[in-house]
Amino acid sequence: MLSTLTSLRALPCSLLGAALLFGSGCAGLHSAPEAGDEKDEAEEEADDEQALPGKLEVAKLELELAKLEAEQELAAAEQTLAAAKLEAEKARLERQAFAELGRARELDDAKLDLDRSRGRAEDAAAELAELEAMYSEEEFAIKTKELVITRSRRELDHAKRGLDLAGRKLKETEVFELPAKEHELEQASLEADKGLLEAQQGLVKLKLEKKIAIAKAEQEYEELARKAEKAKAKKAKKGAAKEKA
Amino acid sequence: MSALRAWLAALVLLAPAAAQNLDAPAQLGQEEARASLDKALAWLLEKQNPDGSWGTGAMDGLLELGFSIESFYSWQVASNSIACLAMLGAPESAARTAVLERGIHWLEETRVPQRGSDWDIDYVWGGLFGFAAAIELASDPHFRTPEWAPRLEALAKRYFAILEANQVPTGGWGYYDDPIFSRRPKWATSFSTATVLPALKRAEELGWVSDPKIRARATEFVSQCSLPNGAYAYDLSPIPWVGGDSINNVKGSLGRIQACNWALYSVGEKKVSVERLRAGLEAFFEHHRFLDVAFMDPVPHEAYYFNSGYFYLFAHYYAARVINLLPADERELWHARLRPHLVKVMRKDGASTDFLTSSYMKVAGTAFSALALEFGLPREIEKRPR
């Protein structure tokens, strides 16, 4: 498809270029109508008439190209618009889900972490108390007692630090992370809405542009067709006069 | 030269027994043993519940969270069975006899333990020690009466039912099952199986167990766990792990050696000779520090060679039983070496525990300690008041 379009574009452009060069090269010949110029004008006219079918063909191809480009670009723009709509909907849903569910869940999750850490610290404290009680009535096993109690105290210390960390994490989540995420989602939703609006406006604009482009190409083609008809009629008239004479 | 050797031997004998912090003598005589035994028995006497049980069937500490609820009750049944045996071997007194009979009554009346979960089948311990205790009670002359014999037969059979249902296909008894979980479990250990071999033999003699293949399979299981290094593998494996700090090293097998040697010798397994009993005891005393280090460590198998705290009193109980399989004239010397390791870990109130202070551990530990001391003392043969 792409290669076909490329070849379609390449042909009329080269023909158009040749036509323009030809046209500009002839422009200077109309500077002064003098004697003997009549013959040149007639020749020029004959040349123009001869070039008209080519120009008409190019104009026809230009029109087809304009229509094809319009179809293609409008389809792409409509896809962009559909994607923008989806993006905007997704951003809206994410924001809504966070506002209605996610925020509370993340907060509850952090609170559960804190409660679990508190439980671990309480368990570690209870276990240390049990071990201390067990070894307090223990007249033996001094080395084991030292090892076990030291380990249990360390576990309690780690559990307490874990509890402290979970408390700080909860505060961080509540005060900074959740509002920041809310803003982030709001920002994303606004940007998606903006993207949707741009896509809608872009499509409207493109439709107009393409309408104009097609209209111009049609005008060009119709103009040349009229000229060709005119030239054809003139030629026929001349031929009839010649036959009569 | 021989004088020097004798002097060195005396020095070794006088050196303190290995312990974590106690200066225990290398030997203790019968008098000291009797005093300690009295303390242990007094503790058991005092701690018996009005219903005849000891301890509780509920979890009474945080350190054993994770086991099935039923396991705590099963351990209570097992520890109560051992406590009854301790009272059975105790020097005679009316109070002790009453305690023993209340204890037996509780074992008769209490419900039979059940499987705790898919993996936790610790209720087998109730079956093992319940059955072993019933058979030993029934074998005692004082209980061979028309009143007691049928009661003890029924007692033995109710706990034997657990064993019958849980003997693994390879012949032993264990206390956990592995996936895929099955009604008849698949994993067993040498030492748990050893606890009931002599009782099975006696039960056959009494006509209470009719299928001799049960004992034959169990005996084969324990026998196959025997390793060339003199140790017994923890469980039966085609290629047992013996290298490095394996639990199957002699240093990780000090208790299993005693229990398995005692069991196999008692049922007439020829591979265990008197020499092998002696070698096992020598290894026990030579490497006793590994039991000392593990003593009262609340994390199972954490110590060197995967020793656990609860190996300690179990090992000493079966060591005492092994000693009594040796020729009579050499027993006292061995008991004298064993006693310090029992006395040094006995609490002031007479209780003993080697792992945790859960009630079943204290009951079992104190009973094991009392039994080990009793085996080293001349048995008083008097008539118990019936």
XYZ file of C-alpha atoms in Angstrom:
631
model
C 0.000 0.000 0.000
C 2.738 2.415 0.975
C 4.807 1.639 -2.118
C 1.760 2.177 -4.326
C 1.140 5.561 -2.742
C 4.775 6.519 -3.128
C 4.713 5.686 -6.818
C 1.449 7.538 -7.275
C 2.938 10.589 -5.641
C 6.179 10.369 -7.605
C 4.586 10.353 -11.053
C 2.368 13.468 -10.846
C 5.061 15.445 -9.086
C 7.530 14.889 -11.872
C 4.915 15.666 -14.484
C 3.810 18.737 -12.576
C 7.425 19.859 -12.266
C 7.923 19.493 -15.961
C 4.693 21.359 -16.614
C 5.687 24.210 -14.300
C 9.102 24.515 -15.900
C 7.483 24.515 -19.243
C 4.979 27.103 -18.144
C 7.534 29.469 -16.638
C 9.778 29.128 -19.672
C 6.925 30.349 -21.902
C 5.847 33.237 -19.694
C 8.397 35.754 -21.103
C 7.218 35.266 -24.682
C 4.018 37.287 -24.019
C 5.868 40.590 -23.375
C 4.892 42.459 -26.592
C 2.419 41.637 -29.321
C 4.334 42.556 -32.423
C 4.135 41.647 -36.126
C 5.143 38.109 -36.677
C 4.115 37.301 -33.152
C 0.824 35.976 -34.316
C 2.541 32.940 -35.677
C 4.353 32.393 -32.306
C 1.129 32.843 -30.378
C -0.556 30.296 -32.501
C 2.296 27.913 -31.955
C 2.214 28.579 -28.239
C -1.476 28.044 -28.120
C -1.016 24.842 -30.015
C 1.624 23.741 -27.510
C -0.681 24.572 -24.586
C -3.449 22.644 -26.134
C -1.121 19.784 -26.699
C -0.015 19.838 -22.979
C -3.511 20.057 -21.606
C -4.349 16.320 -21.585
C -1.166 15.681 -19.515
C -1.992 18.462 -17.083
C -5.516 17.187 -16.789
C -4.234 13.711 -16.019
C -1.916 15.121 -13.331
C -4.747 17.129 -11.816
C -6.871 13.993 -11.723
C -4.140 12.118 -9.946
C -3.614 15.034 -7.534
C -7.296 14.894 -6.692
C -7.168 11.171 -6.076
C -4.102 11.653 -3.923
C -5.763 14.365 -1.897
C -8.746 12.133 -1.277
C -6.545 9.196 -0.334
C -4.441 11.307 2.029
C -7.574 12.713 3.590
C -8.962 9.246 4.144
C -5.695 8.019 5.646
C -5.017 10.953 7.891
C -8.582 11.153 9.110
C -8.535 7.471 10.004
C -5.292 7.969 11.950
C -6.707 11.000 13.693
C -9.845 9.092 14.619
C -7.685 6.329 16.078
C -5.732 8.904 18.034
C -9.003 10.306 19.305
C -10.230 6.842 20.331
C -6.929 6.177 22.157
C -7.155 9.553 23.871
C -10.696 8.740 24.972
C -9.507 5.441 26.426
C -6.548 7.113 28.095
C -8.812 9.738 29.624
C -11.242 7.065 30.821
C -8.416 5.025 32.279
C -6.984 8.003 34.110
C -10.448 8.884 35.408
C -11.029 5.316 36.619
C -7.628 5.165 38.299
C -8.304 8.399 40.072
C -11.781 7.263 41.083
C -10.529 3.849 42.238
C -7.837 5.442 44.332
C -10.234 7.983 45.823
C -12.931 5.430 46.604
C -10.848 2.306 47.448
C -7.098 2.495 46.928
C -6.365 5.281 49.337
C -8.188 3.548 52.194
C -6.615 0.178 51.303
C -3.082 1.527 51.264
C -3.681 3.281 54.531
C -5.173 0.135 56.070
C -2.237 -1.881 54.740
C 0.214 0.424 56.469
C -1.902 0.272 59.648
C -1.896 -3.532 59.470
C 1.900 -3.483 59.121
C 2.028 -1.364 62.236
C -0.305 -3.707 64.116
C 1.687 -6.727 62.991
C 4.907 -5.095 64.101
C 3.310 -4.269 67.417
C 2.202 -7.919 67.718
C 5.709 -9.130 66.893
C 7.194 -6.814 69.485
C 4.660 -7.971 72.081
C 5.323 -11.612 71.194
C 9.064 -11.064 71.411
C 8.626 -9.374 74.791
C 6.403 -12.222 76.024
C 8.866 -14.821 74.745
C 11.774 -13.057 76.422
C 9.749 -12.859 79.641
C 9.011 -16.583 79.421
C 12.638 -17.432 78.774
C 13.783 -15.162 81.602
C 11.254 -16.771 83.921
C 12.334 -20.225 82.777
C 15.996 -19.507 83.334
C 15.429 -17.585 86.564
C 14.535 -20.862 88.240
C 17.342 -22.534 86.349
C 20.377 -23.184 88.466
C 22.274 -24.645 85.531
C 22.814 -24.104 81.831
C 24.452 -20.719 82.363
C 26.049 -20.658 78.909
C 22.863 -21.677 77.174
C 20.952 -19.156 79.238
C 23.296 -16.369 78.142
C 23.039 -17.356 74.489
C 19.291 -17.745 74.529
C 18.531 -14.620 76.522
C 20.942 -12.523 74.444
C 19.319 -13.746 71.242
C 15.848 -13.181 72.593
C 16.727 -9.640 73.736
C 18.156 -8.921 70.304
C 14.968 -10.199 68.707
C 12.940 -7.967 70.981
C 15.152 -5.015 70.091
C 14.692 -5.724 66.381
C 10.957 -6.120 66.870
C 10.797 -2.753 68.670
C 12.759 -1.096 65.890
C 10.464 -2.757 63.376
C 7.510 -1.325 65.259
C 9.059 2.136 65.221
C 9.717 1.838 61.476
C 6.168 0.695 60.797
C 4.842 3.702 62.741
C 7.019 6.066 60.759
C 6.046 4.386 57.506
C 2.370 4.787 58.361
C 2.854 8.476 59.035
C 4.804 8.902 55.804
C 2.102 7.077 53.889
C -0.697 9.064 55.452
C 0.874 12.505 55.283
C 2.972 12.384 52.104
C 2.649 9.314 49.926
C -1.125 9.154 49.636
C -1.662 12.888 48.950
C 1.230 12.773 46.448
C -0.309 9.824 44.692
C -3.656 11.570 44.648
C -2.063 14.598 43.002
C -0.228 12.391 40.560
C -3.434 10.683 39.519
C -5.245 14.003 39.263
C -2.448 15.333 37.089
C -2.566 12.235 34.907
C -6.338 12.577 34.539
C -6.055 16.243 33.573
C -3.366 15.491 31.034
C -5.418 12.697 29.557
C -8.435 15.048 29.289
C -6.212 17.594 27.618
C -4.937 14.959 25.227
C -8.526 13.998 24.422
C -9.511 17.583 23.707
C -6.469 18.028 21.470
C -7.305 14.885 19.594
C -10.931 16.024 19.114
C -9.858 19.466 17.909
C -7.118 17.970 15.759
C -9.650 15.790 14.011
C -12.002 18.688 13.324
C -9.112 20.750 12.025
C -7.838 17.931 9.860
C -11.272 17.347 8.407
C -11.432 20.997 7.363
C -7.899 20.952 5.983
C -8.573 17.876 3.970
C -11.869 19.242 2.733
C -10.044 22.305 1.502
C -7.278 20.258 -0.059
C -9.762 18.089 -1.934
C -11.781 21.112 -2.981
C -8.662 22.783 -4.369
C -7.664 19.665 -6.242
C -11.184 19.382 -7.652
C -11.168 23.029 -8.698
C -7.823 22.570 -10.398
C -9.046 19.516 -12.178
C -12.321 21.112 -13.227
C -10.494 24.214 -14.475
C -8.215 22.152 -16.614
C -11.123 20.050 -17.861
C -12.950 23.184 -18.923
C -9.843 24.405 -20.738
C -9.486 21.079 -22.464
C -13.118 21.175 -23.561
C -12.675 24.731 -24.773
C -9.552 23.849 -26.707
C -11.244 20.869 -28.197
C -14.188 23.006 -29.320
C -11.868 25.621 -30.751
C -9.920 23.035 -32.616
C -13.076 21.588 -34.037
C -14.225 25.046 -35.121
C -10.902 25.728 -36.838
C -10.999 22.465 -38.647
C -14.546 23.173 -39.923
C -13.485 26.619 -41.201
C -10.518 25.142 -42.977
C -12.663 22.579 -44.665
C -15.089 25.288 -45.755
C -12.299 27.443 -47.236
C 54.412 -47.146 84.679
C 51.359 -48.941 85.937
C 51.355 -46.679 89.012
C 51.412 -43.642 86.768
C 48.531 -45.085 84.755
C 46.573 -45.722 87.942
C 47.265 -42.179 89.146
C 46.116 -40.734 85.841
C 42.998 -42.892 85.929
C 42.245 -41.669 89.438
C 42.722 -38.074 88.293
C 40.260 -38.620 85.476
C 37.750 -40.155 87.843
C 38.054 -37.299 90.294
C 37.725 -34.609 87.664
C 34.372 -32.831 87.636
C 31.818 -34.240 85.263
C 31.301 -32.098 82.216
C 28.598 -29.544 82.832
C 27.862 -26.057 81.779
C 28.400 -24.483 85.121
C 28.319 -27.114 87.787
C 31.187 -28.685 89.520
C 29.791 -32.157 89.688
C 31.923 -34.956 90.998
C 32.966 -37.707 88.650
C 31.087 -40.258 90.712
C 28.254 -40.309 93.205
C 27.375 -43.067 95.602
C 24.053 -44.632 96.388
C 23.422 -42.514 99.440
C 23.522 -39.249 97.513
C 21.474 -40.863 94.792
C 18.786 -41.888 97.245
C 18.574 -38.373 98.653
C 18.132 -36.936 95.164
C 15.647 -39.642 94.262
C 13.583 -38.817 97.345
C 13.455 -35.195 96.243
C 12.337 -36.146 92.746
C 9.679 -38.534 94.069
C 8.486 -35.935 96.557
C 8.053 -33.492 93.692
C 6.024 -36.022 91.723
C 3.957 -36.818 94.775
C 3.281 -33.173 95.472
C 2.501 -32.227 91.885
C -0.055 -34.910 91.172
C -3.431 -33.409 90.331
C -6.507 -34.527 92.310
C -7.704 -36.574 89.329
C -4.476 -38.597 89.362
C -2.826 -36.853 86.426
C 0.293 -34.734 86.335
C 0.703 -31.477 84.467
C -1.735 -30.236 81.900
C -2.886 -31.320 78.481
C -2.972 -27.732 77.286
C -0.137 -25.665 75.945
C 1.378 -23.812 78.884
C 4.139 -21.843 77.204
C 4.688 -19.716 74.121
C 7.748 -21.582 72.975
C 5.859 -24.513 71.466
C 3.368 -22.647 69.334
C 2.839 -24.445 66.065
C 2.157 -27.959 67.258
C -1.346 -29.307 67.040
C -3.498 -28.735 70.109
C -3.807 -32.490 70.617
C -0.041 -32.916 70.915
C 0.069 -31.257 74.325
C -2.481 -33.702 75.641
C -0.603 -36.608 74.039
C 2.591 -35.491 75.723
C 0.730 -35.297 79.005
C -0.387 -38.921 78.566
C 3.177 -39.968 77.693
C 4.734 -38.076 80.609
C 2.113 -39.450 83.004
C 3.002 -42.967 81.871
C 6.660 -42.326 82.681
C 5.674 -40.805 86.016
C 3.746 -43.965 86.864
C 6.843 -46.023 86.101
C 8.887 -43.758 88.379
C 6.397 -44.366 91.164
C 6.430 -48.086 90.395
C 10.194 -48.236 90.902
C 10.128 -46.030 93.985
C 10.927 -47.350 97.438
C 7.745 -48.439 99.103
C 5.398 -46.138 100.971
C 1.652 -45.984 101.298
C 1.568 -42.477 99.927
C 3.588 -43.438 96.853
C 1.440 -46.474 96.214
C -1.661 -44.321 96.392
C -0.104 -41.859 93.967
C 0.768 -44.669 91.581
C -2.691 -46.171 91.659
C -4.308 -42.777 91.070
C -1.919 -42.282 88.180
C -2.832 -45.632 86.637
C -6.509 -44.865 87.122
C -6.111 -41.610 85.212
C -4.353 -43.430 82.362
C -7.285 -45.842 82.264
C -9.976 -43.203 82.373
C -8.591 -40.430 80.273
C -9.551 -40.428 76.611
C -7.198 -42.046 74.123
C -5.136 -39.385 72.296
C -5.991 -38.800 68.680
C -4.086 -37.698 65.618
C -3.500 -33.960 65.952
C -3.210 -32.914 62.339
C -2.116 -34.147 58.956
C 1.590 -33.783 59.769
C 1.631 -33.748 63.577
C 1.104 -37.243 64.909
C 2.744 -36.692 68.276
C -0.109 -38.706 69.762
C 2.085 -41.714 68.945
C 4.151 -40.725 72.015
C 1.066 -41.404 74.115
C 0.815 -44.820 72.478
C 4.507 -45.628 72.922
C 4.900 -44.693 76.581
C 1.329 -45.627 77.526
C 1.842 -49.130 76.163
C 5.373 -49.517 77.578
C 4.193 -48.379 81.023
C 1.178 -50.686 81.031
C 3.376 -53.667 80.178
C 5.938 -52.813 82.855
C 3.214 -52.330 85.414
C 1.681 -55.656 84.465
C 5.055 -57.336 84.789
C 5.559 -56.077 88.327
C 4.836 -58.789 90.926
C 2.630 -56.432 92.899
C 0.247 -55.996 89.993
C -0.115 -59.645 89.132
C -3.396 -59.879 90.935
C -6.863 -60.803 89.709
C -7.924 -57.219 90.252
C -5.081 -55.545 88.390
C -4.208 -57.978 85.613
C -7.343 -57.400 83.482
C -7.202 -53.646 84.084
C -3.612 -53.475 82.943
C -4.334 -55.689 79.972
C -7.068 -53.280 78.919
C -4.718 -50.358 79.538
C -1.984 -51.925 77.400
C -4.438 -52.687 74.608
C -5.930 -49.178 74.454
C -2.461 -47.697 73.889
C -1.348 -50.566 71.673
C -4.188 -49.623 69.317
C -2.331 -46.386 68.590
C 0.815 -48.339 67.782
C -1.011 -50.812 65.588
C -2.512 -47.985 63.550
C 0.703 -46.050 63.194
C 3.452 -48.567 62.524
C 5.030 -47.294 59.326
C 5.533 -49.648 56.387
C 9.247 -49.955 57.184
C 8.397 -51.115 60.702
C 9.052 -48.226 63.054
C 7.071 -45.535 64.822
C 7.446 -41.819 64.336
C 5.614 -38.694 65.339
C 5.319 -36.688 62.117
C 4.028 -37.524 58.688
C 5.151 -36.090 55.386
C 3.196 -35.239 52.264
C 1.413 -37.036 50.764
C -0.266 -37.424 54.165
C -1.717 -40.826 54.785
C -3.777 -42.568 57.441
C -0.785 -44.817 58.152
C 2.236 -42.542 58.445
C 5.506 -43.172 56.622
C 8.302 -41.716 58.707
C 9.724 -43.254 61.876
C 12.732 -42.844 64.139
C 15.036 -45.398 65.697
C 14.757 -44.150 69.277
C 10.964 -43.833 69.420
C 10.639 -47.327 68.003
C 13.194 -48.638 70.500
C 11.081 -47.493 73.451
C 8.552 -50.286 72.917
C 10.507 -53.294 71.624
C 10.896 -55.059 75.016
C 7.289 -54.232 75.911
C 6.123 -55.806 72.647
C 8.060 -58.951 73.464
C 6.567 -59.078 76.937
C 3.078 -58.420 75.552
C 3.493 -61.392 73.230
C 4.482 -63.524 76.219
C 1.403 -62.336 78.064
C -0.703 -63.119 75.010
C -1.866 -59.518 74.668
C -0.292 -58.975 71.255
C -1.019 -61.811 68.897
C 0.868 -60.743 65.794
C 4.618 -61.281 66.283
C 5.333 -59.633 62.952
C 4.705 -56.236 64.522
C 7.706 -56.659 66.813
C 9.742 -58.388 64.120
C 9.279 -55.451 61.757
C 10.020 -52.947 64.514
C 13.133 -54.834 65.597
C 14.355 -54.974 62.017
C 13.730 -51.262 61.688
C 15.859 -50.383 64.730
C 18.490 -52.901 63.717
C 18.764 -51.360 60.261
C 19.341 -47.965 61.865
C 22.498 -49.337 63.470
C 25.592 -47.762 61.893
C 29.157 -49.096 61.675
C 30.420 -46.205 63.826
C 28.391 -47.534 66.777
C 25.721 -44.869 66.444
C 22.107 -45.304 65.450
C 20.721 -43.295 62.582
C 18.017 -40.868 63.583
C 15.705 -42.403 61.010
C 15.974 -45.169 58.474
C 17.564 -44.097 55.236
C 19.112 -46.180 52.440
C 22.211 -43.989 52.586
C 22.392 -42.391 56.028
C 24.211 -39.070 56.378
C 27.226 -39.683 58.572
C 29.765 -37.016 57.580
C 30.546 -33.615 59.067
C 28.471 -32.645 62.059
C 25.766 -35.156 61.251
C 23.298 -36.144 63.926
C 24.283 -39.714 63.020
C 27.755 -39.136 64.391
C 28.225 -40.863 67.743
C 28.285 -37.388 69.344
C 24.791 -36.743 68.019
C 23.561 -40.221 68.890
C 24.471 -40.547 72.573
C 20.884 -41.082 73.715
C 19.800 -43.155 70.736
C 22.719 -45.524 71.274
C 21.466 -46.297 74.785
C 17.793 -46.652 73.872
C 18.464 -48.783 70.799
C 21.123 -50.970 72.433
C 18.814 -51.545 75.400
C 15.883 -52.411 73.127
C 17.742 -54.714 70.738
C 19.649 -56.497 73.505
C 16.446 -56.942 75.506
C 14.659 -58.647 72.645
C 17.646 -60.883 71.916
C 18.979 -59.189 68.792
C 22.399 -60.784 68.470
C 24.192 -57.860 66.893
C 24.079 -56.084 70.254
C 26.475 -57.794 72.594
C 27.524 -56.892 76.122
C 30.671 -55.395 74.590
C 28.569 -53.190 72.406
C 26.512 -52.088 75.441
C 29.754 -51.133 77.188
C 31.120 -49.340 74.139
C 27.900 -47.342 73.909
C 28.155 -46.323 77.544
C 31.821 -45.389 77.136
C 30.908 -43.184 74.190
C 28.124 -41.668 76.297
C 30.525 -40.566 79.022
C 33.349 -39.640 76.654
C 31.187 -37.276 74.628
C 28.779 -36.228 77.367
C 29.713 -32.571 76.890
C 27.608 -32.513 73.723
C 24.528 -33.313 75.805
C 25.614 -30.717 78.361
C 25.887 -28.005 75.734
C 22.426 -28.756 74.339
C 20.873 -28.900 77.810
C 18.062 -26.329 78.214
C 18.478 -24.933 74.728
C 14.879 -24.123 73.771
C 15.545 -24.540 70.040
C 15.462 -28.219 68.987
C 18.583 -29.622 67.306
C 20.448 -26.342 67.580
C 23.477 -27.665 69.396
C 26.541 -29.421 67.952
C 25.707 -32.613 66.041
C 22.077 -31.531 66.101
C 21.692 -32.427 69.733
C 18.508 -31.173 71.374
C 18.008 -30.288 74.997
C 15.425 -33.036 75.385
C 17.975 -35.705 74.463
C 19.560 -35.297 77.877
C 17.262 -37.014 80.383
C 15.970 -39.526 77.815
C 19.611 -40.528 77.221
C 20.345 -40.887 80.937
C 17.221 -42.948 81.556
C 18.150 -45.450 78.855
C 21.811 -45.397 79.891
C 20.657 -46.558 83.330
C 18.635 -49.320 81.708
C 21.643 -50.377 79.626
C 23.812 -50.483 82.761
C 21.376 -52.939 84.288
C 21.857 -55.263 81.333
C 25.581 -55.560 82.164
C 26.960 -58.153 84.568
C 25.812 -57.325 88.078
C 29.295 -56.766 89.457
C 30.124 -53.907 87.138
C 26.836 -51.988 87.316
C 27.538 -49.898 90.402
C 30.637 -48.299 88.874
C 28.649 -47.246 85.824
C 25.751 -45.959 87.921
C 28.222 -44.033 90.026
C 29.409 -42.280 86.859
C 25.868 -41.653 85.673
C 24.423 -40.208 88.879
C 26.375 -36.929 88.909
C 24.898 -36.002 85.541
C 21.392 -36.533 86.930
C 21.951 -34.868 90.255
C 23.736 -31.853 88.788
C 20.671 -30.899 86.735
C 18.068 -31.561 89.419
C 16.393 -28.386 90.682
C 16.251 -27.575 94.372
C 12.630 -28.684 94.499
C 13.502 -32.085 93.028
C 12.180 -31.392 89.507
C 14.211 -31.971 86.383
C 13.777 -30.729 82.857
C 16.242 -30.492 80.038
C 14.393 -28.503 77.405
C 11.513 -26.302 78.477
C 9.612 -25.739 81.644
C 6.297 -26.897 80.174
C 4.490 -29.076 82.670
C 4.745 -32.262 80.590
C 8.495 -31.697 80.200
C 8.962 -31.317 83.939
C 6.869 -34.394 84.689
C 8.681 -36.518 82.097
C 12.106 -35.103 83.000
C 11.625 -35.629 86.715
C 10.304 -39.142 86.123
C 13.210 -40.013 83.791
C 15.648 -38.737 86.387
C 13.943 -40.650 89.196
C 13.878 -43.831 87.130
C 17.559 -43.521 86.204
C 18.431 -43.118 89.870
C 16.131 -45.986 90.873
C 17.854 -48.343 88.434
C 21.112 -47.727 90.288
C 19.686 -48.579 93.679
C 18.813 -51.976 95.082
C 15.124 -52.599 94.548
C 13.182 -52.847 97.759
C 10.965 -55.870 97.464
C 8.097 -55.348 99.815
C 4.447 -55.910 99.419
C 2.570 -52.827 98.455
C -0.648 -52.354 100.365
C -3.428 -53.323 97.997
